[in-house]
């Protein structure tokens, strides 16, 4: 309502209205609050500024009657984001760079890397057995979302009661991922911030993959997916490693299982 319209309304208002005087009191405070005060603020300010104790039901009724609608404060989107982040959890570094494991399928590390191809990116998540060096789970997507880590950890059902180590990335601190790990009865371990060496085994695999694979020649995501699949098979079954008795990861797994039998 315009200022002139408001005063014109006041001039012709029904002065016999029993709520009129109370309305003026409420309206004065309502306007001071730039239409942001609800009945609670109005009641308190009537008591503090006017020394008037008005029943809250009466204030609500008068505000409705004269259409004094409070502007609703919008939720702060930053606070909503911070609330979601606060629900994420980090875990202690229980692996603590103990990479010389000798029992297969007990200690794993996981991470995500990006792979450029044909002017785009794909994202690869893997899980590596620290003892054998074998890639036991992997998933590739043309985008990076929670699906990437959830699909990967979903392949770990046969490895219950093991430890899985990661960095403190958003995906690994996500409640959805944590619940998946908990459902597998796995122990979650995390690198310290700024310490990529804490997750060195999986970083080593990513380095070999990017040295060995001509991923930039791929024209489509499907072509890249097949290339990664074939390389992981090669890495696990055909690529001998000097520090694993010159055995492939699969051969070394059999060797360790025999030693621990």
XYZ file of N, CA and C in Angstrom:
783
model
N 0.853 -1.184 0.000
C 0.000 0.000 0.000
C 0.892 1.238 0.000
N 0.518 2.228 -0.803
C 1.285 3.470 -0.851
C 1.038 4.289 0.413
N 1.949 5.261 0.676
C 1.797 6.108 1.865
C 0.478 6.900 1.798
N 0.173 7.464 0.618
C -1.062 8.257 0.494
C -2.302 7.373 0.673
N -2.184 6.158 0.129
C -3.311 5.232 0.273
C -3.529 4.842 1.721
N -2.402 4.675 2.455
C -2.497 4.297 3.866
C -3.201 5.397 4.672
N -2.780 6.656 4.454
C -3.390 7.744 5.221
C -4.855 7.986 4.814
N -5.167 7.724 3.540
C -6.550 7.842 3.100
C -7.411 6.791 3.790
N -6.801 5.581 3.940
C -7.527 4.495 4.631
C -7.747 4.867 6.098
N -6.696 5.453 6.720
C -6.821 5.846 8.123
C -7.947 6.878 8.311
N -8.026 7.795 7.373
C -9.015 8.871 7.488
C -10.437 8.329 7.461
N -10.667 7.306 6.643
C -12.010 6.770 6.473
C -12.234 5.484 7.256
N -11.246 5.061 8.026
C -11.395 3.808 8.778
C -12.496 3.917 9.806
N -13.057 2.779 10.091
C -14.164 2.724 11.065
C -13.589 2.846 12.465
N -13.759 4.058 13.056
C -13.183 4.308 14.379
C -13.946 3.565 15.471
N -15.100 2.979 15.122
C -15.880 2.240 16.124
C -15.399 0.804 16.239
N -14.474 0.393 15.360
C -13.935 -0.963 15.409
C -13.207 -1.152 16.741
N -13.630 -2.121 17.530
C -13.054 -2.328 18.868
C -11.585 -2.701 18.826
N -11.098 -3.207 17.678
C -9.695 -3.594 17.565
C -8.820 -2.480 16.996
N -9.451 -1.373 16.618
C -8.727 -0.358 15.857
C -7.528 0.204 16.616
N -7.716 0.589 17.871
C -6.627 1.186 18.643
C -5.488 0.187 18.879
N -5.870 -1.049 19.159
C -4.834 -2.079 19.340
C -4.106 -2.337 18.025
N -4.856 -2.281 16.940
C -4.239 -2.456 15.617
C -3.166 -1.394 15.371
N -3.476 -0.134 15.745
C -2.504 0.938 15.537
C -1.220 0.693 16.322
N -1.364 0.175 17.538
C -0.186 -0.134 18.352
C 0.649 -1.236 17.703
N -0.053 -2.275 17.277
C 0.639 -3.415 16.645
C 1.280 -2.975 15.335
N 0.531 -2.174 14.552
C 1.028 -1.734 13.247
C 2.275 -0.870 13.387
N 2.331 -0.038 14.417
C 3.493 0.814 14.637
C 4.753 -0.033 14.827
N 4.640 -1.062 15.664
C 5.795 -1.934 15.921
C 6.100 -2.792 14.695
N 5.056 -3.275 14.037
C 5.214 -4.098 12.834
C 5.985 -3.327 11.760
N 5.637 -2.042 11.579
C 6.319 -1.212 10.581
C 7.766 -0.925 10.972
N 7.999 -0.719 12.275
C 9.374 -0.492 12.739
C 10.260 -1.704 12.424
N 9.649 -2.862 12.506
C 10.396 -4.093 12.217
C 10.445 -4.432 10.748
N 10.009 -3.519 9.882
C 10.044 -3.712 8.427
C 9.312 -4.989 8.015
N 8.171 -5.209 8.686
C 7.281 -6.344 8.385
C 7.941 -7.696 8.670
N 8.991 -7.707 9.507
C 9.690 -8.949 9.818
C 9.357 -9.483 11.210
N 8.619 -8.693 11.998
C 8.286 -9.124 13.356
C 7.049 -10.013 13.345
N 7.162 -11.152 14.035
C 6.010 -12.003 14.271
C 5.359 -11.624 15.590
N 4.373 -12.414 16.012
C 3.634 -12.047 17.224
C 4.506 -12.027 18.468
N 5.535 -12.864 18.521
C 6.391 -12.906 19.715
C 7.145 -11.585 19.901
N 7.782 -11.116 18.815
C 8.509 -9.846 18.896
C 7.560 -8.688 19.210
N 6.399 -8.723 18.588
C 5.436 -7.640 18.829
C 4.988 -7.635 20.283
N 4.699 -8.804 20.826
C 4.267 -8.896 22.232
C 5.354 -8.369 23.164
N 6.604 -8.786 22.924
C 7.702 -8.334 23.779
C 7.921 -6.825 23.679
N 7.814 -6.279 22.470
C 8.049 -4.848 22.297
C 6.893 -4.012 22.829
N 5.683 -4.539 22.781
C 4.562 -3.846 23.418
C 4.806 -3.714 24.916
N 5.322 -4.797 25.511
C 5.585 -4.800 26.952
C 6.752 -3.874 27.302
N 7.818 -3.885 26.494
C 9.013 -3.112 26.797
C 8.845 -1.632 26.459
N 8.232 -1.350 25.305
C 8.173 0.032 24.829
C 6.886 0.755 25.228
N 5.766 0.010 25.293
C 4.477 0.646 25.570
C 3.917 0.294 26.946
N 4.614 -0.633 27.629
C 4.143 -1.101 28.933
C 2.728 -1.685 28.834
N 2.471 -2.372 27.718
C 1.159 -2.981 27.480
C 1.328 -4.491 27.403
N 0.564 -5.208 28.215
C 0.605 -6.667 28.204
C -0.602 -7.177 27.420
N -0.382 -7.447 26.146
C -1.470 -7.873 25.270
C -1.385 -9.380 25.053
N -2.505 -10.061 25.133
C -2.557 -11.513 24.954
C -2.074 -11.893 23.553
N -1.251 -12.933 23.459
C -0.686 -13.303 22.161
C -1.751 -13.753 21.167
N -2.832 -14.367 21.660
C -3.908 -14.786 20.759
C -4.596 -13.575 20.121
N -4.689 -12.509 20.897
C -5.294 -11.278 20.374
C -4.402 -10.664 19.304
N -3.088 -10.689 19.539
C -2.143 -10.140 18.560
C -2.242 -10.918 17.252
N -2.285 -12.240 17.376
C -2.389 -13.084 16.175
C -3.682 -12.789 15.427
N -4.778 -12.660 16.177
C -6.087 -12.409 15.546
C -6.109 -11.069 14.814
N -5.571 -10.044 15.456
C -5.560 -8.710 14.847
C -4.650 -8.673 13.621
N -3.521 -9.335 13.705
C -2.614 -9.370 12.557
C -3.276 -10.055 11.367
N -4.007 -11.118 11.636
C -4.717 -11.795 10.553
C -5.843 -10.923 10.005
N -6.545 -10.284 10.917
C -7.688 -9.454 10.526
C -7.268 -8.317 9.602
N -6.136 -7.683 9.940
C -5.677 -6.534 9.161
C -4.573 -6.912 8.160
N -4.418 -8.230 7.994
C -3.480 -8.742 6.982
C -2.058 -8.211 7.167
N -1.578 -8.255 8.394
C -0.180 -7.922 8.676
C 0.630 -9.222 8.550
N 1.087 -9.486 7.359
C 1.772 -10.752 7.061
C 3.276 -10.577 7.243
N 3.855 -11.395 8.107
C 5.289 -11.319 8.386
C 6.093 -11.888 7.229
N 7.142 -11.185 6.844
C 8.062 -11.708 5.833
C 8.847 -12.863 6.425
N 8.803 -13.996 5.755
C 9.498 -15.189 6.259
C 10.961 -15.131 5.844
N 11.828 -15.316 6.827
C 13.269 -15.315 6.554
C 13.650 -16.583 5.794
N 14.300 -16.409 4.670
C 14.733 -17.563 3.891
C 15.898 -18.274 4.583
N 15.933 -19.593 4.410
C 17.038 -20.354 4.978
C 18.337 -19.962 4.300
N 19.354 -19.833 5.105
C 20.673 -19.496 4.593
C 21.266 -20.731 3.905
N 21.490 -20.695 2.563
C 21.996 -21.876 1.871
C 23.380 -22.292 2.359
N 24.194 -21.317 2.800
C 25.529 -21.639 3.311
C 25.421 -22.499 4.558
N 24.458 -22.131 5.447
C 24.272 -22.914 6.666
C 23.798 -24.322 6.353
N 22.970 -24.451 5.320
C 22.494 -25.782 4.933
C 23.646 -26.649 4.459
N 24.549 -26.040 3.662
C 25.719 -26.785 3.189
C 26.604 -27.186 4.361
N 26.839 -26.253 5.284
C 27.688 -26.538 6.435
C 27.079 -27.617 7.313
N 25.742 -27.643 7.396
C 25.081 -28.687 8.187
C 25.343 -30.053 7.566
N 25.249 -30.123 6.218
C 25.501 -31.390 5.545
C 26.936 -31.838 5.743
N 27.877 -30.865 5.638
C 29.288 -31.216 5.809
C 29.561 -31.666 7.233
N 28.864 -31.038 8.201
C 29.098 -31.394 9.602
C 28.669 -32.820 9.907
N 27.812 -33.394 9.038
C 27.388 -34.767 9.236
C 28.439 -35.757 8.738
N 29.417 -35.258 7.980
C 30.499 -36.113 7.504
C 31.463 -36.403 8.667
N 32.143 -37.544 8.570
C 33.052 -37.947 9.645
C 34.405 -38.327 9.092
N 35.431 -38.046 9.856
C 36.762 -38.543 9.530
C 37.135 -39.628 10.533
N 38.116 -40.458 10.145
C 38.547 -41.569 10.990
C 40.056 -41.531 11.171
N 40.518 -42.125 12.249
C 41.956 -42.147 12.548
C 42.710 -42.975 11.508
N 43.993 -42.656 11.345
C 44.841 -43.393 10.413
C 45.318 -44.686 11.086
N 44.511 -45.708 10.969
C 44.847 -46.984 11.616
C 45.855 -47.793 10.804
N 45.944 -47.516 9.507
C 46.949 -48.217 8.692
C 48.342 -47.704 9.025
N 48.476 -46.372 9.183
C 49.711 -45.725 9.616
C 50.929 -46.162 8.785
N 50.752 -46.210 7.470
C 51.817 -46.529 6.506
C 52.427 -47.922 6.709
N 51.696 -48.819 7.312
C 52.168 -50.206 7.452
C 51.835 -50.949 6.158
N 52.657 -50.700 5.128
C 52.373 -51.244 3.803
C 52.954 -52.652 3.590
N 53.781 -53.122 4.497
C 54.385 -54.454 4.341
C 53.495 -55.529 4.966
N 52.292 -55.625 4.459
C 51.349 -56.617 4.959
C 51.603 -57.966 4.289
N 51.363 -59.045 5.032
C 51.623 -60.388 4.491
C 50.378 -61.278 4.490
N 49.263 -60.724 4.904
C 48.023 -61.502 4.910
C 47.075 -60.917 3.866
N 46.758 -61.669 2.810
C 45.870 -61.146 1.768
C 44.452 -60.882 2.283
N 43.793 -59.945 1.643
C 42.377 -59.661 1.875
C 42.064 -59.164 3.283
N 43.025 -58.556 3.914
C 42.818 -58.008 5.256
C 42.984 -56.488 5.292
N 43.818 -55.944 4.393
C 44.104 -54.512 4.382
C 43.986 -53.979 2.944
N 43.122 -52.998 2.782
C 42.870 -52.436 1.450
C 43.037 -50.919 1.480
N 43.338 -50.346 0.320
C 43.340 -48.892 0.179
C 42.529 -48.526 -1.056
N 41.937 -47.353 -1.032
C 41.069 -46.931 -2.127
C 41.256 -45.447 -2.404
N 40.991 -45.059 -3.654
C 41.091 -43.650 -4.031
C 40.436 -43.457 -5.394
N 40.345 -42.178 -5.810
C 39.762 -41.795 -7.096
C 40.805 -41.014 -7.876
N 40.865 -41.239 -9.184
C 41.702 -40.421 -10.055
C 40.901 -40.026 -11.295
N 41.327 -38.960 -11.943
C 40.662 -38.539 -13.176
C 41.508 -38.958 -14.368
N 40.826 -39.269 -15.480
C 41.509 -39.695 -16.701
C 40.992 -38.857 -17.866
N 41.840 -37.998 -18.451
C 41.394 -37.174 -19.582
C 41.349 -37.979 -20.878
N 40.304 -37.746 -21.680
C 40.208 -38.390 -22.986
C 39.289 -37.558 -23.877
N 39.692 -37.369 -25.107
C 38.871 -36.706 -26.119
C 38.248 -35.398 -25.609
N 39.023 -34.594 -24.882
C 38.538 -33.314 -24.391
C 37.611 -33.404 -23.200
N 37.502 -34.580 -22.610
C 36.620 -34.777 -21.453
C 37.403 -35.468 -20.341
N 36.707 -35.758 -19.241
C 37.306 -36.496 -18.143
C 36.425 -37.685 -17.773
N 37.081 -38.751 -17.368
C 36.395 -39.866 -16.714
C 37.034 -40.016 -15.342
N 36.340 -40.683 -14.435
C 36.820 -40.797 -13.056
C 36.851 -42.269 -12.656
N 38.004 -42.696 -12.183
C 38.229 -44.097 -11.833
C 38.423 -44.238 -10.331
N 37.649 -45.131 -9.736
C 37.816 -45.472 -8.325
C 38.273 -46.919 -8.244
N 39.304 -47.190 -7.449
C 39.793 -48.564 -7.301
C 39.981 -48.899 -5.825
N 39.974 -50.205 -5.547
C 40.363 -50.727 -4.234
C 41.512 -51.698 -4.460
N 42.588 -51.512 -3.722
C 43.787 -52.328 -3.902
C 44.097 -53.110 -2.631
N 44.403 -54.382 -2.782
C 44.852 -55.217 -1.660
C 46.307 -54.851 -1.371
N 46.568 -54.333 -0.191
C 47.917 -53.849 0.130
C 48.930 -54.993 0.184
N 48.513 -56.154 0.643
C 49.444 -57.279 0.763
C 49.867 -57.830 -0.597
N 48.924 -57.990 -1.508
C 49.206 -58.646 -2.794
C 49.417 -57.667 -3.944
N 48.932 -56.432 -3.796
C 49.004 -55.474 -4.883
C 47.887 -55.629 -5.896
N 46.960 -56.516 -5.652
C 45.880 -56.801 -6.600
C 44.773 -55.740 -6.528
N 44.261 -55.340 -7.684
C 43.086 -54.462 -7.744
C 41.863 -55.365 -7.623
N 41.159 -55.258 -6.506
C 40.054 -56.193 -6.225
C 38.689 -55.595 -6.563
N 38.612 -54.292 -6.769
C 37.352 -53.663 -7.138
C 37.663 -52.354 -7.869
N 36.821 -52.010 -8.845
C 37.008 -50.746 -9.562
C 35.706 -50.349 -10.234
N 35.607 -49.052 -10.509
C 34.438 -48.549 -11.214
C 34.830 -47.263 -11.922
N 34.294 -47.068 -13.111
C 34.624 -45.908 -13.936
C 33.338 -45.193 -14.335
N 33.320 -43.868 -14.186
C 32.152 -43.061 -14.562
C 32.605 -41.793 -15.282
N 31.742 -41.238 -16.145
C 32.082 -39.981 -16.814
C 31.832 -38.751 -15.946
N 31.480 -38.973 -14.689
C 31.253 -37.877 -13.738
C 31.638 -38.392 -12.358
N 31.849 -37.480 -11.431
C 32.269 -37.904 -10.094
C 31.146 -37.598 -9.106
N 30.473 -38.639 -8.659
C 29.391 -38.533 -7.684
C 29.566 -39.637 -6.655
N 28.645 -39.685 -5.683
C 28.710 -40.738 -4.673
C 28.564 -42.118 -5.293
N 27.899 -42.203 -6.436
C 27.723 -43.496 -7.106
C 29.063 -44.167 -7.376
N 30.081 -43.353 -7.665
C 31.397 -43.884 -8.011
C 31.978 -44.725 -6.872
N 31.974 -44.182 -5.652
C 32.556 -44.919 -4.525
C 31.599 -46.003 -4.010
N 30.305 -45.756 -4.108
C 29.339 -46.742 -3.610
C 29.324 -47.991 -4.488
N 29.420 -47.808 -5.808
C 29.483 -48.961 -6.712
C 30.768 -49.754 -6.487
N 31.851 -49.036 -6.180
C 33.136 -49.722 -5.953
C 33.109 -50.512 -4.654
N 32.695 -49.865 -3.564
C 32.673 -50.566 -2.273
C 31.642 -51.684 -2.279
N 30.636 -51.556 -3.138
C 29.619 -52.600 -3.248
C 30.164 -53.909 -3.783
N 31.364 -53.880 -4.385
C 32.001 -55.100 -4.892
C 32.832 -55.810 -3.820
N 32.814 -55.284 -2.588
C 33.691 -55.786 -1.531
C 32.990 -56.728 -0.555
N 31.843 -57.269 -0.933
C 31.068 -58.091 -0.001
C 31.818 -59.348 0.449
N 32.726 -59.832 -0.366
C 33.476 -61.043 0.005
C 34.659 -60.743 0.926
N 34.900 -59.452 1.179
C 36.056 -59.073 1.988
C 35.632 -58.463 3.322
N 34.658 -59.025 3.964
C 34.165 -58.495 5.244
C 35.239 -58.566 6.325
N 35.064 -57.719 7.334
C 35.945 -57.701 8.518
C 37.378 -57.320 8.188
N 37.571 -56.537 7.127
C 38.905 -56.066 6.762
C 39.003 -54.569 7.051
N 40.191 -54.017 6.844
C 40.412 -52.582 7.005
C 40.483 -51.946 5.624
N 39.819 -50.819 5.453
C 39.890 -50.096 4.183
C 40.343 -48.665 4.453
N 41.405 -48.276 3.752
C 42.046 -46.981 3.985
C 41.803 -46.048 2.800
N 41.561 -44.770 3.096
C 41.335 -43.767 2.052
C 41.873 -42.423 2.525
N 41.754 -41.419 1.673
C 42.039 -40.063 2.134
C 40.776 -39.505 2.794
N 40.798 -38.215 3.132
C 39.649 -37.596 3.792
C 38.748 -36.866 2.798
N 38.721 -37.369 1.557
C 37.896 -36.755 0.531
C 36.417 -36.778 0.887
N 35.677 -35.866 0.263
C 34.242 -35.692 0.524
C 33.473 -37.002 0.415
N 33.836 -37.829 -0.577
C 33.097 -39.072 -0.803
C 33.303 -40.081 0.319
N 34.512 -40.110 0.866
C 34.828 -41.124 1.879
C 34.383 -40.725 3.285
N 34.092 -39.436 3.474
C 33.559 -39.001 4.774
C 32.035 -38.892 4.747
N 31.451 -39.181 3.589
C 30.002 -39.090 3.424
C 29.287 -40.164 4.251
N 28.208 -39.802 4.954
C 27.481 -40.784 5.786
C 27.023 -42.009 5.008
N 26.699 -41.826 3.726
C 26.234 -42.955 2.912
C 27.352 -43.967 2.695
N 28.549 -43.480 2.436
C 29.696 -44.368 2.270
C 30.062 -45.048 3.596
N 30.056 -44.258 4.659
C 30.379 -44.803 5.987
C 29.434 -45.935 6.354
N 28.151 -45.764 6.027
C 27.164 -46.802 6.333
C 27.420 -48.062 5.513
N 27.837 -47.900 4.258
C 28.164 -49.053 3.418
C 29.334 -49.838 3.998
N 30.357 -49.104 4.445
C 31.531 -49.753 5.044
C 31.136 -50.469 6.330
N 30.310 -49.820 7.139
C 29.854 -50.416 8.393
C 29.058 -51.690 8.136
N 28.236 -51.676 7.094
C 27.421 -52.857 6.763
C 28.291 -54.051 6.383
N 29.501 -53.780 5.898
C 30.437 -54.851 5.551
C 31.309 -55.253 6.746
N 31.036 -54.644 7.891
C 31.849 -54.886 9.104
C 33.322 -54.575 8.859
N 33.579 -53.588 8.000
C 34.958 -53.198 7.714
C 35.360 -52.036 8.613
N 36.653 -51.935 8.874
C 37.210 -50.849 9.681
C 37.664 -49.747 8.743
N 37.239 -48.519 9.004
C 37.609 -47.405 8.145
C 38.820 -46.670 8.702
N 39.795 -46.416 7.831
C 41.024 -45.707 8.186
C 41.232 -44.583 7.177
N 41.818 -43.477 7.620
C 42.005 -42.334 6.720
C 43.388 -41.711 6.853
N 43.890 -41.232 5.717
C 45.156 -40.499 5.710
C 45.004 -39.192 6.464
N 46.114 -38.691 6.961
C 46.111 -37.359 7.545
C 46.048 -36.324 6.433
N 45.514 -35.163 6.735
C 45.384 -34.119 5.719
C 46.751 -33.726 5.168
N 46.817 -33.638 3.835
C 48.047 -33.205 3.187
C 49.141 -34.253 3.167
N 48.791 -35.522 3.430
C 49.791 -36.600 3.454
C 49.395 -37.673 2.442
N 49.654 -37.413 1.157
C 49.299 -38.389 0.127
C 50.115 -39.667 0.259
N 51.294 -39.585 0.925
C 52.125 -40.783 1.115
C 51.404 -41.808 1.988
N 50.472 -41.337 2.823
C 49.703 -42.262 3.672
C 48.908 -43.256 2.838
N 48.664 -42.917 1.557
C 47.898 -43.795 0.677
C 48.741 -44.176 -0.540
N 50.035 -44.387 -0.316
C 50.998 -44.589 -1.397
C 50.697 -45.787 -2.300
N 50.222 -46.939 -1.778
C 50.009 -48.093 -2.665
C 49.049 -47.816 -3.814
N 47.946 -47.158 -3.529
C 46.983 -46.895 -4.603
C 47.480 -45.778 -5.517
N 48.218 -44.815 -4.970
C 48.809 -43.768 -5.805
C 49.819 -44.386 -6.776
N 50.523 -45.413 -6.325
C 51.487 -46.109 -7.182
C 50.779 -46.768 -8.364
N 49.635 -47.393 -8.098
C 48.876 -48.025 -9.188
C 48.428 -46.988 -10.207
N 47.913 -45.861 -9.743
C 47.461 -44.820 -10.669
C 48.626 -44.332 -11.535
N 49.809 -44.238 -10.930
C 50.981 -43.815 -11.685
C 51.325 -44.793 -12.794
N 51.320 -46.105 -12.492
C 51.617 -47.124 -13.505
C 50.562 -47.115 -14.609
N 49.296 -46.982 -14.219
C 48.214 -46.985 -15.209
C 48.404 -45.840 -16.204
N 48.696 -44.647 -15.698
C 48.799 -43.491 -16.588
C 50.088 -43.519 -17.423
N 51.096 -44.262 -16.949
C 52.319 -44.428 -17.744
C 52.115 -45.473 -18.848
N 51.351 -46.523 -18.534
C 51.236 -47.680 -19.430
C 50.097 -47.587 -20.440
N 49.053 -46.849 -20.119
C 47.836 -46.862 -20.939
C 47.752 -45.609 -21.809
N 47.430 -45.804 -23.074
C 47.257 -44.686 -23.999
C 45.794 -44.211 -23.952
N 45.405 -43.690 -22.806
C 44.004 -43.314 -22.599
C 43.591 -42.101 -23.428
N 44.534 -41.267 -23.808
C 44.190 -40.054 -24.570
C 43.749 -40.372 -25.997
N 44.013 -41.598 -26.448
C 43.605 -41.988 -27.798
C 42.136 -42.405 -27.863
N 41.504 -42.583 -26.703
C 40.107 -43.035 -26.670
C 39.173 -41.926 -27.147
N 38.227 -42.289 -28.004
C 37.260 -41.330 -28.526
C 35.958 -41.337 -27.741
N 35.612 -42.481 -27.155
C 34.354 -42.602 -26.421
C 34.604 -43.131 -25.020
N 33.629 -42.928 -24.141
C 33.731 -43.452 -22.777
C 33.782 -44.976 -22.790
N 33.000 -45.597 -23.670
C 32.970 -47.066 -23.750
C 34.340 -47.628 -24.143
N 35.012 -46.927 -25.039
C 36.352 -47.351 -25.452
C 37.328 -47.240 -24.285
N 37.216 -46.162 -23.520
C 38.078 -45.987 -22.348
C 37.786 -47.043 -21.298
N 36.513 -47.336 -21.078
C 36.117 -48.348 -20.083
C 36.756 -49.699 -20.409
N 36.708 -50.094 -21.681
C 37.290 -51.373 -22.088
C 38.806 -51.358 -21.924
N 39.423 -50.226 -22.228
C 40.871 -50.102 -22.074
C 41.278 -50.269 -20.609
N 40.537 -49.630 -19.685
C 40.828 -49.742 -18.255
C 40.604 -51.166 -17.774
N 39.517 -51.767 -18.212
C 39.219 -53.157 -17.828
C 40.354 -54.097 -18.235
N 40.817 -53.968 -19.467
C 41.892 -54.842 -19.959
C 43.195 -54.588 -19.218
N 43.453 -53.295 -18.884
C 44.698 -52.999 -18.177
C 44.669 -53.580 -16.771
N 43.549 -53.489 -16.079
C 43.469 -54.022 -14.713
C 43.650 -55.543 -14.733
N 43.095 -56.201 -15.730
C 43.320 -57.652 -15.856
C 44.811 -57.922 -16.073
N 45.428 -57.154 -16.972
C 46.865 -57.295 -17.229
C 47.663 -57.040 -15.953
N 47.328 -55.977 -15.225
C 48.053 -55.622 -14.003
C 47.965 -56.740 -12.964
N 46.788 -57.329 -12.813
C 46.585 -58.371 -11.802
C 47.182 -59.718 -12.200
N 47.088 -60.080 -13.485
C 47.405 -61.448 -13.914
C 48.693 -61.589 -14.710
N 49.226 -60.515 -15.281
C 50.359 -60.660 -16.193
C 51.563 -59.791 -15.838
N 51.337 -58.722 -15.091
C 52.430 -57.780 -14.816
C 53.170 -58.196 -13.545
N 54.323 -58.813 -13.715
C 55.134 -59.239 -12.574
C 55.734 -58.016 -11.871
N 55.903 -58.120 -10.544
C 56.436 -57.009 -9.752
C 57.690 -57.460 -9.005
N 58.729 -56.694 -9.136
C 60.035 -57.045 -8.582
C 59.979 -57.283 -7.080
N 59.275 -56.367 -6.358
C 59.257 -56.478 -4.901
C 58.235 -57.491 -4.392
N 57.620 -58.234 -5.288
C 56.711 -59.322 -4.894
C 57.233 -60.643 -5.477
N 58.514 -60.835 -5.269
C 59.190 -62.062 -5.726
C 59.024 -62.283 -7.230
N 58.968 -61.191 -7.980
C 58.822 -61.237 -9.431
C 57.553 -61.976 -9.855
N 56.537 -61.883 -9.019
C 55.242 -62.515 -9.306
C 54.208 -61.457 -9.659
N 53.157 -61.893 -10.325
C 52.019 -61.007 -10.537
C 51.237 -60.924 -9.223
N 50.379 -59.921 -9.056
C 49.583 -59.843 -7.828
C 48.759 -61.099 -7.540
N 48.170 -61.690 -8.559
C 47.370 -62.911 -8.338
C 48.273 -64.065 -7.921
N 49.436 -64.192 -8.551
C 50.383 -65.241 -8.168
C 50.878 -65.018 -6.741
N 51.137 -63.763 -6.395
C 51.640 -63.445 -5.070
C 50.582 -63.708 -4.003
N 49.323 -63.481 -4.363
C 48.234 -63.800 -3.419
C 48.252 -65.294 -3.099
N 48.390 -66.156 -4.122
C 48.474 -67.591 -3.883
C 49.678 -67.962 -3.048
N 50.800 -67.274 -3.289
C 52.030 -67.513 -2.529
C 51.829 -67.165 -1.054
N 51.213 -66.025 -0.760
C 51.000 -65.622 0.627
C 49.986 -66.525 1.323
N 48.952 -66.923 0.627
C 47.959 -67.816 1.221
C 48.596 -69.153 1.595
N 49.517 -69.630 0.761
C 50.213 -70.890 1.044
C 51.108 -70.734 2.284
N 51.788 -69.580 2.396
C 52.662 -69.327 3.538
C 51.867 -69.232 4.838
N 50.662 -68.694 4.766
C 49.858 -68.477 5.959
C 48.889 -69.622 6.241
N 48.960 -70.665 5.448
C 48.033 -71.800 5.620
C 48.362 -72.563 6.894
